[in-house]
Amino acid sequence: MASAPDGKTLVAIYRKMTLIKTSDDRVIAAMKAGRMQMPYYSARGQECIPATISELLTDDDYLVTIYRGVHDMLAKGLPPKLLWAELAGKVTGSCKGKGGPMHLTYPSKGCMVTTGIVGASMPIACGLALAAQLRGDRRVAVANFGDGASNIGAFHESMNLASVWKLPVLFVCQNNRYAEHTIYAKATSAQRIADRAIGYGMPGVRVDGNDPIALYQVASQAIERARAGEGPTLIEAMTFRFNGHLIGDTGDYIPKDEYAEAQKNDPYPRFRSLLVEQRHATLDELDVIDAQIAEQIAAAEAFAMSSPPPETAEVKRDVYAYELA
Ligand SMILES: Cc1ncc(C[n+]2csc(CCOP(=O)(O)OP(=O)(O)O)c2C)c(N)n1
Ligand SMILES: [Mg+2]
């Protein structure tokens, strides 16, 4: 069994969870107040997953994620100011305002791509992992996706290929129990997505995605395996999304008792209490972190709001290849 994270790592995970939650709360407030307009897929409730896994990655490791991926990007190192400017469609954004919330990238921190195509993160991660394997540079590629994506052909093809070629990939299924408005059991034949790994000859582990300590141990084993050239692992991280499929979804299809149960297991207050109970931090120390992050996110919003939109001439730049001289 891989070793448990130390206190310093746990506090670093908390800092990232706070960054994700604070940014998410503020984005939603800005949308509700009419300051921002966009399709936004909140990952509130899922912040523990990338906050924990990213602690085990280097800037060179690759991240591929989906439309519900702002949490993954922030945890891997996309600076909040550049994120906010990108969400607002401003020229100072990480993609000069041309990617928007569903197409975030920031390659200098390994944030390779965000895709709106369900299941597409996995084959892209296989390609990045193959490149790393050919170069022999020990980088790993993390492919994030949802429970619904595990029923798409690309999931099965990628798992098979990655296993046959022993590619250094972590397939991270963030199982939030719903795909759009369809509950898991109505669309997925397997009781556990992790069990699908058996068919592809790789380890498959289901873990509480709201528990940083358990997840850290599972992810560190998978990353060690990938770096050692032993191939991919499928991690099914159980979680819940509190803000529906996208902002505006009232969540009427979610039974009230299920929602209430999930709230009891909200990773953020749960982890806060654990850190204090286990004496990794005091409440005052956590409050200081919260205040620092609140300031950072307020500054990110101000930066985004005061930045200009891209010039019209930017429309075609970076989109099409230029003729070589
Ligand atoms: C190939 C493809 N099919 C269908 C859609 C429409 N669609 C967008 S999100 C979504 C649900 C995916 O659910 P899940 O994989 O569980 O991810 P979550 O949104 O819960 O994070 C669907 C079907 C799409 N974007 N791409
Ligand atoms: Mg889902």
Short mmCIF file of C-alpha atoms and ligand atoms in Angstrom, two decimals:
data_model
loop_
_atom_site.label_atom_id
_atom_site.label_comp_id
_atom_site.label_asym_id
_atom_site.label_seq_id
_atom_site.Cartn_x
_atom_site.Cartn_y
_atom_site.Cartn_z
CA MET A 1 0.00 0.00 0.00
CA ALA A 2 1.36 3.43 -0.91
CA SER A 3 2.12 5.75 1.99
CA ALA A 4 -0.48 8.20 3.28
CA PRO A 5 -0.04 11.91 2.54
CA ASP A 6 1.71 13.91 5.27
CA GLY A 7 0.18 16.95 6.98
CA LYS A 8 1.87 19.43 4.66
CA THR A 9 0.46 17.66 1.59
CA LEU A 10 -3.01 17.56 3.14
CA VAL A 11 -2.94 21.31 3.72
CA ALA A 12 -1.74 21.83 0.14
CA ILE A 13 -4.72 19.75 -1.03
CA TYR A 14 -7.03 21.88 1.11
CA ARG A 15 -5.60 25.04 -0.44
CA LYS A 16 -6.37 23.74 -3.93
CA MET A 17 -9.87 22.62 -2.91
CA THR A 18 -10.49 26.11 -1.55
CA LEU A 19 -9.20 27.67 -4.76
CA ILE A 20 -11.57 25.54 -6.84
CA LYS A 21 -14.61 26.06 -4.61
CA THR A 22 -14.08 29.79 -4.18
CA SER A 23 -13.63 30.31 -7.91
CA ASP A 24 -16.69 28.21 -8.68
CA ASP A 25 -18.92 30.02 -6.15
CA ARG A 26 -17.78 33.36 -7.52
CA VAL A 27 -18.26 32.40 -11.19
CA ILE A 28 -21.83 31.37 -10.42
CA ALA A 29 -22.47 34.60 -8.51
CA ALA A 30 -21.08 36.60 -11.47
CA MET A 31 -23.34 34.72 -13.87
CA LYS A 32 -26.41 35.21 -11.70
CA ALA A 33 -25.64 38.93 -11.43
CA GLY A 34 -25.33 39.13 -15.22
CA ARG A 35 -21.62 40.00 -15.20
CA MET A 36 -20.68 36.85 -17.16
CA GLN A 37 -22.53 34.78 -19.75
CA MET A 38 -21.37 31.32 -20.82
CA PRO A 39 -22.18 27.62 -20.72
CA TYR A 40 -20.64 26.70 -17.35
CA TYR A 41 -20.45 23.17 -15.98
CA SER A 42 -19.76 23.51 -12.29
CA ALA A 43 -17.60 20.86 -10.61
CA ARG A 44 -18.64 21.91 -7.08
CA GLY A 45 -18.48 18.72 -5.06
CA GLN A 46 -15.72 17.16 -7.17
CA GLU A 47 -12.84 19.42 -6.10
CA CYS A 48 -11.11 16.81 -3.96
CA ILE A 49 -10.25 14.65 -6.99
CA PRO A 50 -7.92 16.97 -8.93
CA ALA A 51 -6.71 18.73 -5.77
CA THR A 52 -5.39 15.37 -4.56
CA ILE A 53 -4.14 13.81 -7.79
CA SER A 54 -2.34 16.97 -8.92
CA GLU A 55 -0.22 16.85 -5.76
CA LEU A 56 1.38 13.71 -7.23
CA LEU A 57 2.06 15.19 -10.67
CA THR A 58 4.79 17.44 -12.04
CA ASP A 59 4.26 20.40 -14.38
CA ASP A 60 5.49 18.16 -17.21
CA ASP A 61 2.82 15.52 -16.69
CA TYR A 62 -0.14 15.83 -19.00
CA LEU A 63 -3.74 16.62 -18.14
CA VAL A 64 -6.65 16.14 -20.50
CA THR A 65 -10.10 16.98 -19.27
CA ILE A 66 -13.70 17.67 -20.23
CA TYR A 67 -16.15 20.61 -20.26
CA ARG A 68 -16.60 19.99 -16.50
CA GLY A 69 -12.89 20.54 -16.02
CA VAL A 70 -12.21 23.96 -14.52
CA HIS A 71 -11.36 22.19 -11.25
CA ASP A 72 -8.86 19.93 -13.03
CA MET A 73 -7.22 22.89 -14.75
CA LEU A 74 -6.94 25.05 -11.62
CA ALA A 75 -5.45 22.18 -9.63
CA LYS A 76 -2.85 21.44 -12.32
CA GLY A 77 -1.72 25.05 -12.41
CA LEU A 78 -3.79 27.20 -14.77
CA PRO A 79 -3.42 30.64 -13.09
CA PRO A 80 -6.80 31.97 -11.84
CA LYS A 81 -6.39 35.33 -13.59
CA LEU A 82 -5.85 33.65 -16.96
CA LEU A 83 -8.77 31.31 -16.29
CA TRP A 84 -11.16 34.12 -15.43
CA ALA A 85 -10.12 36.22 -18.41
CA GLU A 86 -10.62 33.17 -20.64
CA LEU A 87 -14.07 32.48 -19.17
CA ALA A 88 -14.98 36.10 -19.87
CA GLY A 89 -13.70 35.86 -23.46
CA LYS A 90 -10.95 38.45 -22.95
CA VAL A 91 -7.66 38.76 -24.84
CA THR A 92 -5.68 38.30 -21.59
CA GLY A 93 -7.13 34.80 -21.15
CA SER A 94 -5.07 31.62 -21.41
CA CYS A 95 -6.31 31.14 -25.00
CA LYS A 96 -6.68 34.88 -25.79
CA GLY A 97 -10.41 34.58 -25.11
CA LYS A 98 -10.94 32.25 -28.05
CA GLY A 99 -11.30 29.01 -26.11
CA GLY A 100 -13.84 30.02 -23.51
CA PRO A 101 -15.00 27.80 -20.65
CA MET A 102 -15.17 24.61 -22.70
CA HIS A 103 -11.78 24.81 -24.44
CA LEU A 104 -9.23 25.69 -21.79
CA THR A 105 -5.57 24.90 -22.33
CA TYR A 106 -2.34 25.93 -20.63
CA PRO A 107 0.45 23.67 -21.91
CA SER A 108 3.28 25.16 -19.81
CA LYS A 109 1.69 23.47 -16.78
CA GLY A 110 0.72 20.35 -18.72
CA CYS A 111 -2.93 21.45 -19.11
CA MET A 112 -3.18 20.12 -22.66
CA VAL A 113 -6.82 20.30 -23.63
CA THR A 114 -10.44 20.48 -22.52
CA THR A 115 -12.94 18.73 -24.75
CA GLY A 116 -16.71 18.99 -25.07
CA ILE A 117 -16.90 15.62 -26.80
CA VAL A 118 -17.89 12.97 -24.30
CA GLY A 119 -15.20 10.27 -24.20
CA ALA A 120 -12.65 12.24 -26.23
CA SER A 121 -10.24 12.87 -23.36
CA MET A 122 -9.12 9.23 -23.32
CA PRO A 123 -7.73 8.75 -26.84
CA ILE A 124 -6.02 12.16 -26.62
CA ALA A 125 -4.35 11.11 -23.36
CA CYS A 126 -3.23 7.85 -25.02
CA GLY A 127 -1.53 9.88 -27.77
CA LEU A 128 0.26 12.09 -25.24
CA ALA A 129 1.30 9.02 -23.24
CA LEU A 130 2.61 7.31 -26.38
CA ALA A 131 4.73 10.39 -27.12
CA ALA A 132 6.10 10.29 -23.56
CA GLN A 133 6.82 6.58 -23.88
CA LEU A 134 8.66 7.06 -27.19
CA ARG A 135 10.75 9.88 -25.69
CA GLY A 136 11.32 7.87 -22.49
CA ASP A 137 10.79 10.94 -20.31
CA ARG A 138 8.63 9.26 -17.63
CA ARG A 139 5.75 11.70 -18.02
CA VAL A 140 2.27 10.40 -17.31
CA ALA A 141 -1.00 11.49 -18.88
CA VAL A 142 -4.18 11.85 -16.83
CA ALA A 143 -7.47 11.48 -18.69
CA ASN A 144 -10.49 12.77 -16.78
CA PHE A 145 -14.01 11.84 -17.81
CA GLY A 146 -17.44 11.20 -16.35
CA ASP A 147 -19.44 8.07 -15.60
CA GLY A 148 -21.50 8.60 -18.75
CA ALA A 149 -18.35 8.58 -20.88
CA SER A 150 -17.60 5.02 -19.82
CA ASN A 151 -20.35 3.85 -22.18
CA ILE A 152 -18.73 5.42 -25.25
CA GLY A 153 -16.62 3.40 -27.69
CA ALA A 154 -13.58 5.63 -27.21
CA PHE A 155 -13.39 4.57 -23.54
CA HIS A 156 -13.11 0.89 -24.48
CA GLU A 157 -10.75 1.43 -27.40
CA SER A 158 -8.46 3.64 -25.31
CA MET A 159 -8.37 1.24 -22.38
CA ASN A 160 -7.49 -1.64 -24.67
CA LEU A 161 -4.79 0.24 -26.58
CA ALA A 162 -3.25 1.72 -23.43
CA SER A 163 -3.06 -1.72 -21.84
CA VAL A 164 -1.63 -3.50 -24.91
CA TRP A 165 1.04 -0.82 -25.35
CA LYS A 166 1.58 -0.30 -21.58
CA LEU A 167 1.01 3.43 -21.95
CA PRO A 168 1.58 5.65 -18.89
CA VAL A 169 -2.04 6.75 -18.50
CA LEU A 170 -4.32 7.30 -15.52
CA PHE A 171 -7.94 6.93 -16.56
CA VAL A 172 -9.78 8.95 -13.93
CA CYS A 173 -13.53 8.47 -14.03
CA GLN A 174 -15.16 11.15 -11.87
CA ASN A 175 -18.36 9.26 -11.15
CA ASN A 176 -20.83 11.95 -10.06
CA ARG A 177 -23.81 9.58 -10.54
CA TYR A 178 -25.43 11.50 -13.38
CA ALA A 179 -24.84 11.96 -17.09
CA GLU A 180 -26.78 15.10 -18.01
CA HIS A 181 -30.16 14.21 -16.43
CA THR A 182 -29.81 10.43 -16.51
CA ILE A 183 -29.01 8.59 -13.32
CA TYR A 184 -26.17 6.07 -13.47
CA ALA A 185 -28.15 2.82 -13.22
CA LYS A 186 -30.45 3.77 -16.11
CA ALA A 187 -27.61 3.95 -18.62
CA THR A 188 -24.73 1.86 -17.30
CA SER A 189 -24.81 -1.94 -17.22
CA ALA A 190 -21.88 -2.43 -14.84
CA GLN A 191 -22.45 -1.88 -11.13
CA ARG A 192 -18.94 -0.51 -10.85
CA ILE A 193 -17.07 1.18 -13.69
CA ALA A 194 -13.81 0.08 -12.06
CA ASP A 195 -14.75 -3.54 -12.88
CA ARG A 196 -14.51 -2.78 -16.58
CA ALA A 197 -10.72 -2.65 -16.18
CA ILE A 198 -10.67 -6.45 -15.80
CA GLY A 199 -11.66 -6.83 -19.43
CA TYR A 200 -8.65 -4.81 -20.47
CA GLY A 201 -6.05 -6.43 -18.22
CA MET A 202 -5.33 -3.44 -16.03
CA PRO A 203 -5.99 -2.60 -12.38
CA GLY A 204 -9.34 -0.95 -11.72
CA VAL A 205 -9.98 0.70 -8.36
CA ARG A 206 -13.12 2.29 -7.02
CA VAL A 207 -12.35 4.87 -4.35
CA ASP A 208 -14.20 7.54 -2.39
CA GLY A 209 -13.38 10.59 -4.50
CA ASN A 210 -14.27 12.86 -1.58
CA ASP A 211 -11.57 11.32 0.63
CA PRO A 212 -8.15 12.83 -0.11
CA ILE A 213 -6.26 10.29 1.98
CA ALA A 214 -7.71 7.19 0.27
CA LEU A 215 -7.52 8.80 -3.17
CA TYR A 216 -3.90 9.90 -2.67
CA GLN A 217 -2.85 6.33 -1.94
CA VAL A 218 -4.70 4.89 -4.93
CA ALA A 219 -3.41 7.57 -7.29
CA SER A 220 0.19 7.33 -6.10
CA GLN A 221 0.21 3.60 -6.80
CA ALA A 222 -1.23 4.16 -10.28
CA ILE A 223 1.30 6.90 -11.05
CA GLU A 224 4.21 4.76 -9.83
CA ARG A 225 2.99 1.93 -12.05
CA ALA A 226 2.73 4.25 -15.05
CA ARG A 227 6.18 5.78 -14.49
CA ALA A 228 7.71 2.32 -14.10
CA GLY A 229 6.47 1.38 -17.58
CA GLU A 230 3.90 -1.09 -16.26
CA GLY A 231 0.95 0.55 -17.97
CA PRO A 232 -2.36 2.23 -17.21
CA THR A 233 -4.81 2.12 -14.28
CA LEU A 234 -8.51 2.89 -14.17
CA ILE A 235 -9.57 4.88 -11.11
CA GLU A 236 -13.27 5.33 -10.44
CA ALA A 237 -13.58 8.22 -7.99
CA MET A 238 -17.06 8.36 -6.43
CA THR A 239 -18.40 11.87 -6.01
CA PHE A 240 -21.40 14.12 -6.67
CA ARG A 241 -22.04 17.35 -8.56
CA PHE A 242 -24.02 19.86 -6.52
CA ASN A 243 -24.90 22.37 -9.22
CA GLY A 244 -26.58 20.15 -11.79
CA HIS A 245 -25.36 19.52 -15.32
CA LEU A 246 -24.86 23.17 -16.16
CA ILE A 247 -25.88 26.46 -14.60
CA GLY A 248 -29.61 26.83 -15.05
CA ASP A 249 -30.31 23.14 -14.42
CA THR A 250 -32.69 23.10 -11.44
CA GLY A 251 -31.90 19.45 -10.64
CA ASP A 252 -35.58 18.47 -10.27
CA TYR A 253 -34.75 14.94 -11.44
CA ILE A 254 -32.49 14.30 -8.43
CA PRO A 255 -34.42 12.74 -5.52
CA LYS A 256 -34.32 15.09 -2.51
CA ASP A 257 -33.06 12.42 -0.11
CA GLU A 258 -30.22 11.54 -2.48
CA TYR A 259 -29.19 15.18 -2.67
CA ALA A 260 -29.36 15.59 1.10
CA GLU A 261 -27.23 12.47 1.59
CA ALA A 262 -24.64 13.79 -0.86
CA GLN A 263 -24.56 17.11 0.97
CA LYS A 264 -23.70 15.30 4.20
CA ASN A 265 -20.68 13.95 2.33
CA ASP A 266 -19.65 17.31 0.82
CA PRO A 267 -15.86 16.98 0.53
CA TYR A 268 -15.11 20.56 1.50
CA PRO A 269 -16.54 20.85 5.04
CA ARG A 270 -15.69 17.19 5.60
CA PHE A 271 -12.00 17.76 4.87
CA ARG A 272 -11.92 20.99 6.87
CA SER A 273 -13.13 19.12 9.96
CA LEU A 274 -10.68 16.28 9.39
CA LEU A 275 -7.70 18.63 9.16
CA VAL A 276 -8.63 20.23 12.46
CA GLU A 277 -9.53 16.96 14.24
CA GLN A 278 -6.27 15.32 13.17
CA ARG A 279 -4.36 18.49 14.09
CA HIS A 280 -2.87 19.14 10.69
CA ALA A 281 -4.12 22.72 10.93
CA THR A 282 -6.11 24.95 13.25
CA LEU A 283 -9.38 26.60 12.22
CA ASP A 284 -7.59 29.96 12.31
CA GLU A 285 -4.93 28.69 9.90
CA LEU A 286 -7.61 27.42 7.52
CA ASP A 287 -9.42 30.76 7.76
CA VAL A 288 -6.20 32.51 6.71
CA ILE A 289 -5.96 30.25 3.64
CA ASP A 290 -9.62 30.95 2.81
CA ALA A 291 -9.08 34.71 3.05
CA GLN A 292 -5.95 34.58 0.86
CA ILE A 293 -7.78 32.60 -1.79
CA ALA A 294 -10.85 34.87 -1.66
CA GLU A 295 -8.56 37.82 -2.36
CA GLN A 296 -6.83 35.96 -5.20
CA ILE A 297 -10.15 35.13 -6.87
CA ALA A 298 -11.53 38.65 -6.40
CA ALA A 299 -8.36 39.93 -8.12
CA ALA A 300 -8.85 37.37 -10.93
CA GLU A 301 -12.39 38.63 -11.53
CA ALA A 302 -11.26 42.27 -11.50
CA PHE A 303 -8.48 41.42 -13.98
CA ALA A 304 -10.93 39.66 -16.28
CA MET A 305 -13.52 42.42 -16.12
CA SER A 306 -11.02 45.18 -16.85
CA SER A 307 -9.36 43.34 -19.77
CA PRO A 308 -10.36 44.06 -23.39
CA PRO A 309 -11.94 41.50 -25.73
CA PRO A 310 -9.77 40.20 -28.59
CA GLU A 311 -9.49 42.34 -31.75
CA THR A 312 -11.41 41.14 -34.80
CA ALA A 313 -8.09 40.28 -36.48
CA GLU A 314 -7.56 37.62 -33.80
CA VAL A 315 -10.44 35.53 -35.12
CA LYS A 316 -8.33 33.53 -37.58
CA ARG A 317 -5.01 33.74 -35.72
CA ASP A 318 -3.91 30.49 -33.96
CA VAL A 319 -6.80 28.66 -35.63
CA TYR A 320 -5.49 27.79 -39.08
CA ALA A 321 -1.90 26.83 -39.96
CA TYR A 322 -0.03 29.52 -41.88
CA GLU A 323 1.70 28.66 -45.12
CA LEU A 324 5.36 27.93 -44.55
CA ALA A 325 7.66 30.41 -46.29
C1 LIG B 1 -20.02 12.24 -28.10
C2 LIG B 1 -21.01 13.05 -27.31
N1 LIG B 1 -22.24 12.54 -27.09
C3 LIG B 1 -23.15 13.26 -26.38
C4 LIG B 1 -22.82 14.52 -25.89
C5 LIG B 1 -23.85 15.32 -25.09
N2 LIG B 1 -23.46 15.32 -23.68
C6 LIG B 1 -22.81 16.36 -23.14
S1 LIG B 1 -22.45 16.12 -21.53
C7 LIG B 1 -23.17 14.60 -21.53
C8 LIG B 1 -23.21 13.77 -20.26
C9 LIG B 1 -21.90 13.17 -19.90
O1 LIG B 1 -21.96 12.71 -18.57
P1 LIG B 1 -20.69 12.22 -17.78
O2 LIG B 1 -19.75 11.53 -18.70
O3 LIG B 1 -21.17 11.46 -16.61
O4 LIG B 1 -19.96 13.58 -17.32
P2 LIG B 1 -20.48 14.71 -16.32
O5 LIG B 1 -21.16 15.77 -17.15
O6 LIG B 1 -21.41 14.07 -15.34
O7 LIG B 1 -19.27 15.27 -15.66
C10 LIG B 1 -23.70 14.30 -22.78
C11 LIG B 1 -24.40 13.06 -23.10
C12 LIG B 1 -21.54 15.01 -26.17
N3 LIG B 1 -21.13 16.21 -25.73
N4 LIG B 1 -20.63 14.26 -26.85
MG MG B 2 -21.48 12.12 -14.64
#
